[in-house]
mmCIF file of C-alpha atoms in Angstrom:
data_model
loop_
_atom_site.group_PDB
_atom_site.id
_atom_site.type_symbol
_atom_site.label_atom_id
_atom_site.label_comp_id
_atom_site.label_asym_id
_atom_site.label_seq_id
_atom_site.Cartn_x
_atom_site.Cartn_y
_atom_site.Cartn_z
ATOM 1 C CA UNK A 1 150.541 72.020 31.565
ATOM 2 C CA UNK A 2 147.579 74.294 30.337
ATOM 3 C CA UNK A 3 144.096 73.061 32.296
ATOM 4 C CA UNK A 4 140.977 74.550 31.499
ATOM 5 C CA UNK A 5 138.618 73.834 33.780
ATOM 6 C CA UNK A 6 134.541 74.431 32.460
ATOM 7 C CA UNK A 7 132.164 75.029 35.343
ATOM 8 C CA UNK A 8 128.526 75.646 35.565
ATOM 9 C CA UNK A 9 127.724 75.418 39.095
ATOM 10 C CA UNK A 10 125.840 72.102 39.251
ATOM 11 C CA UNK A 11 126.964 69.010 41.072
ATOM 12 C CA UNK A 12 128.754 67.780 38.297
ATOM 13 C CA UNK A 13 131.376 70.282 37.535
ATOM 14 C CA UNK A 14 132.173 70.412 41.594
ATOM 15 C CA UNK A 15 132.895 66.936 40.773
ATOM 16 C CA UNK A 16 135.232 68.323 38.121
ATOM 17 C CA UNK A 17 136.973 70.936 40.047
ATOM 18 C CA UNK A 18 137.226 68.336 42.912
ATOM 19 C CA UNK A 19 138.886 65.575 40.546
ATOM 20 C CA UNK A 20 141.273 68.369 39.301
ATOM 21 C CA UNK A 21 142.166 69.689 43.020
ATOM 22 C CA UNK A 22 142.856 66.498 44.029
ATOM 23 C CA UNK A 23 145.746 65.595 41.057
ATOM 24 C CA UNK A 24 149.692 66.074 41.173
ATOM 25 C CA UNK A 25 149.837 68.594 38.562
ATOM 26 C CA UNK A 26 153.595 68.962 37.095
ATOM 27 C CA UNK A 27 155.032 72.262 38.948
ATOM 28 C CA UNK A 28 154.271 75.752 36.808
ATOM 29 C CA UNK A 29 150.877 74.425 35.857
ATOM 30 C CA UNK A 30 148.385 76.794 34.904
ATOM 31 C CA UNK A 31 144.298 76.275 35.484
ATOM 32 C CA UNK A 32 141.813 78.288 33.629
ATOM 33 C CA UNK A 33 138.175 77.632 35.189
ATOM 34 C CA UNK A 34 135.501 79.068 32.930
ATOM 35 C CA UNK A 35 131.533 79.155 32.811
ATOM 36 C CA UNK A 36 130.040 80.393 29.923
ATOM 37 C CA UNK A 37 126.907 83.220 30.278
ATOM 38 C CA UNK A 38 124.721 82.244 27.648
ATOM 39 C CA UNK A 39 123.137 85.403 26.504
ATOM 40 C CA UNK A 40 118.823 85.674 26.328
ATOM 41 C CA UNK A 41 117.433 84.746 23.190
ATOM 42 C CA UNK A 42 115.001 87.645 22.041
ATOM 43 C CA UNK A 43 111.914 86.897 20.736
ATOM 44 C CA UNK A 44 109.883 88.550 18.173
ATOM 45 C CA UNK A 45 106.578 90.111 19.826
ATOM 46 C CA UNK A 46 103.700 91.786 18.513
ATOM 47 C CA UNK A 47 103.762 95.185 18.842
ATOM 48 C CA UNK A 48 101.036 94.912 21.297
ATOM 49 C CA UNK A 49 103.060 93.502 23.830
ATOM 50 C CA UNK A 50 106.070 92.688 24.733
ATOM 51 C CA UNK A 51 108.371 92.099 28.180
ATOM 52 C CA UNK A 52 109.307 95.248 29.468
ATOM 53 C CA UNK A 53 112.717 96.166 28.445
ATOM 54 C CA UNK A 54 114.677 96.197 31.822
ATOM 55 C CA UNK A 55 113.274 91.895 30.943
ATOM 56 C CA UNK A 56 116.254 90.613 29.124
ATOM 57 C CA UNK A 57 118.558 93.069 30.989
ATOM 58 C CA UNK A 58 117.749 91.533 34.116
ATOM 59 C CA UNK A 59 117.958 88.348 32.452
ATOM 60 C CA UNK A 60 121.475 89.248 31.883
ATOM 61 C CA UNK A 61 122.782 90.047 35.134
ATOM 62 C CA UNK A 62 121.089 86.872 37.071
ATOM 63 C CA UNK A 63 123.026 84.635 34.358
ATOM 64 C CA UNK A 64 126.409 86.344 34.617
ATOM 65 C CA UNK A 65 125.737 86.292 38.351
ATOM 66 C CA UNK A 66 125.533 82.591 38.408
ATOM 67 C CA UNK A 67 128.535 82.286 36.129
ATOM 68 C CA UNK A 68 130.787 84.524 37.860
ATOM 69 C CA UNK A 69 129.477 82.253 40.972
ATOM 70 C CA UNK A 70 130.429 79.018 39.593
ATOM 71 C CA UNK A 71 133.882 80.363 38.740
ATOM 72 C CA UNK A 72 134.456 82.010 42.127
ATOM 73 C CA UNK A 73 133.294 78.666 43.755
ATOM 74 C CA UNK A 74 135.615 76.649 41.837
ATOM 75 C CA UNK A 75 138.893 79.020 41.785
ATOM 76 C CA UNK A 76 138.560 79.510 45.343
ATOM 77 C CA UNK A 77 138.454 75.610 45.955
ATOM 78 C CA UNK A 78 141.539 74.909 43.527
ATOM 79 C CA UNK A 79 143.403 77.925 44.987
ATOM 80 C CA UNK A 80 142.734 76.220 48.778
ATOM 81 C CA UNK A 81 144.311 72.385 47.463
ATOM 82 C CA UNK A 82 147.439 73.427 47.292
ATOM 83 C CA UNK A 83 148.277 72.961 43.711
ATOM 84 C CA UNK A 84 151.434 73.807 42.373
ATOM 85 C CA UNK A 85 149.652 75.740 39.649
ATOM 86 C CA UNK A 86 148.399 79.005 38.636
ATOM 87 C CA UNK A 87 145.129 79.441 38.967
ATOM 88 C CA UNK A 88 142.301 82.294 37.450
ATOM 89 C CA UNK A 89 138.760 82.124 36.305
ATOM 90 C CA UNK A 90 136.479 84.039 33.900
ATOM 91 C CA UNK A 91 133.190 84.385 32.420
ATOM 92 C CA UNK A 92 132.286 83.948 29.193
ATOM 93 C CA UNK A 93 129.603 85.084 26.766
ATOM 94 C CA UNK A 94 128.237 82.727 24.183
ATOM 95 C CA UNK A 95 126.687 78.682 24.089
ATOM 96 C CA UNK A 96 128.581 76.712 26.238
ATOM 97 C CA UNK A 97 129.438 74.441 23.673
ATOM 98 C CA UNK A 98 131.290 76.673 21.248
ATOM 99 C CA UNK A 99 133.083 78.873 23.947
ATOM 100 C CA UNK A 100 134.407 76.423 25.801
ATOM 101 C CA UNK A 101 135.639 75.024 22.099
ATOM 102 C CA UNK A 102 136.708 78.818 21.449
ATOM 103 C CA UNK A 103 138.799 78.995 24.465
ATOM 104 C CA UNK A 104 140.506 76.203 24.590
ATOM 105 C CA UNK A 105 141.673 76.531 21.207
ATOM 106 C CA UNK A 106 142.358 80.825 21.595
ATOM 107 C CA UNK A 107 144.618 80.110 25.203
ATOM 108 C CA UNK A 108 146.261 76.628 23.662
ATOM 109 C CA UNK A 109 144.757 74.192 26.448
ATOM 110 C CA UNK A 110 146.555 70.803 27.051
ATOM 111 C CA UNK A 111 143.113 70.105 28.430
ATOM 112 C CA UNK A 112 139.581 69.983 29.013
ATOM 113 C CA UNK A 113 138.531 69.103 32.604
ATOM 114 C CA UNK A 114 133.736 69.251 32.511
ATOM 115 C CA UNK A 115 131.390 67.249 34.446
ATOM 116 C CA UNK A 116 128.449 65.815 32.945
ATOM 117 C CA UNK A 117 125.239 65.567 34.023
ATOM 118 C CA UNK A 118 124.921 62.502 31.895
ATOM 119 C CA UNK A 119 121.283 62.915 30.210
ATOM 120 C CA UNK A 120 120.053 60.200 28.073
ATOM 121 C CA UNK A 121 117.227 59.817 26.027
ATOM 122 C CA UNK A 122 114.861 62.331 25.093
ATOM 123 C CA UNK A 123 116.291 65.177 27.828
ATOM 124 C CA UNK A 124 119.725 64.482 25.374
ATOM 125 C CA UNK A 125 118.109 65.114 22.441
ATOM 126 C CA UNK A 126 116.375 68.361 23.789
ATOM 127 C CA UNK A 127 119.167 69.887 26.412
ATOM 128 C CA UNK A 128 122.277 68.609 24.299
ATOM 129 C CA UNK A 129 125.457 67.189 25.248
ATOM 130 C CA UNK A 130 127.690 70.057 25.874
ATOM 131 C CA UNK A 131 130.650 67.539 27.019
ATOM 132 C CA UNK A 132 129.461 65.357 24.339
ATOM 133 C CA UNK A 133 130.032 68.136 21.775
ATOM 134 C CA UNK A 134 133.299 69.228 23.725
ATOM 135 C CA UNK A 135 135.114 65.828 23.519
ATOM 136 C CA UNK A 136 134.085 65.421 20.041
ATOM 137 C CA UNK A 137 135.391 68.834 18.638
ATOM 138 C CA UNK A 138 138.167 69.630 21.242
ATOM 139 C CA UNK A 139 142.279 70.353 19.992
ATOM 140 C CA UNK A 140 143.424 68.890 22.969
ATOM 141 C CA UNK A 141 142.551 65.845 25.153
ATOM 142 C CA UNK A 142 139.401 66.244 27.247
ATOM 143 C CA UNK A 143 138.650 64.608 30.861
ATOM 144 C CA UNK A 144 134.759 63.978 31.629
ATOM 145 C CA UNK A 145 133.751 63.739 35.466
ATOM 146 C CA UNK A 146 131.134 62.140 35.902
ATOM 147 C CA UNK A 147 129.039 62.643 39.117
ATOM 148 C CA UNK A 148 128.509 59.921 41.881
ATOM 149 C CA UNK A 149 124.814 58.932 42.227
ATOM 150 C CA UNK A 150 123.632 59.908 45.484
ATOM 151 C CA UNK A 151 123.075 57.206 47.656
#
């Protein structure tokens, strides 16, 4: 079975990645964790002024950083449970929404394991619903983990 796991390093997709550690996986499994890095969005300034340009670079690097974070976290916690499965991580570039999509379709996923942070309302309409989108679009059956309200 083909799992790909989508982290972004919040509560919710630990909830995930714990929910997927703590499954009987069929033997020769193999678990994909990936975060996508969603690129700065540039925006038009007057000539006048403008960030400096080491701005969106930096920009960059702190968002792969927490990407390649999340994955790290969450490969090194399904690698510790024992699974009798594969397991590897990677970053990618692009919405979260449409990689994740991309992915699962490019490496032939079984399926989708995300957490979701569960907005409603107005924070939906403005932040999206990448699991939402995901479930709705995916070739292959998707899991959604939801997280426990804190007591």
């Amino acid at each position: 079975m083909r799992i790909l796991v989508a982290v972004d390093g919040s509560e919710c997709s630990d909830a995930a990645v714990g929910d997927v550690a703590r499954r009987p996986w069929p033997a020769g499994s193999v678990i994909k964790v990936v975060s996508a890095m969603e690129p700065p969005s540039v925006m038009a300034m007057p000539e006048t002024w403008g960030p400096p340009t080491e701005y969106y670079e930096v920009l960059e690097q702190s968002a792969e950083a927490r990407a390649r974070q999340a994955v790290d976290k969450a490969v090194r916690t399904l690698s510790a449970a024992g699974l009798p499965a594969e397991v590897s991580g990677e970053v990618l570039r692009g919405l979260p929404k449409e990689v994740i999509l991309q992915e699962a379709e490019r490496w032939t996923a079984d399926l989708i394991v995300m957490g979701s942070h569960g907005y409603r309302g107005l924070k939906k309409l403005w932040l999206g619903s990448v699991s939402q989108a995901v479930a709705s679009h995916a070739p292959c059956s998707v899991q959604i983990v939801r997280c426990r309200a804190q007591a």
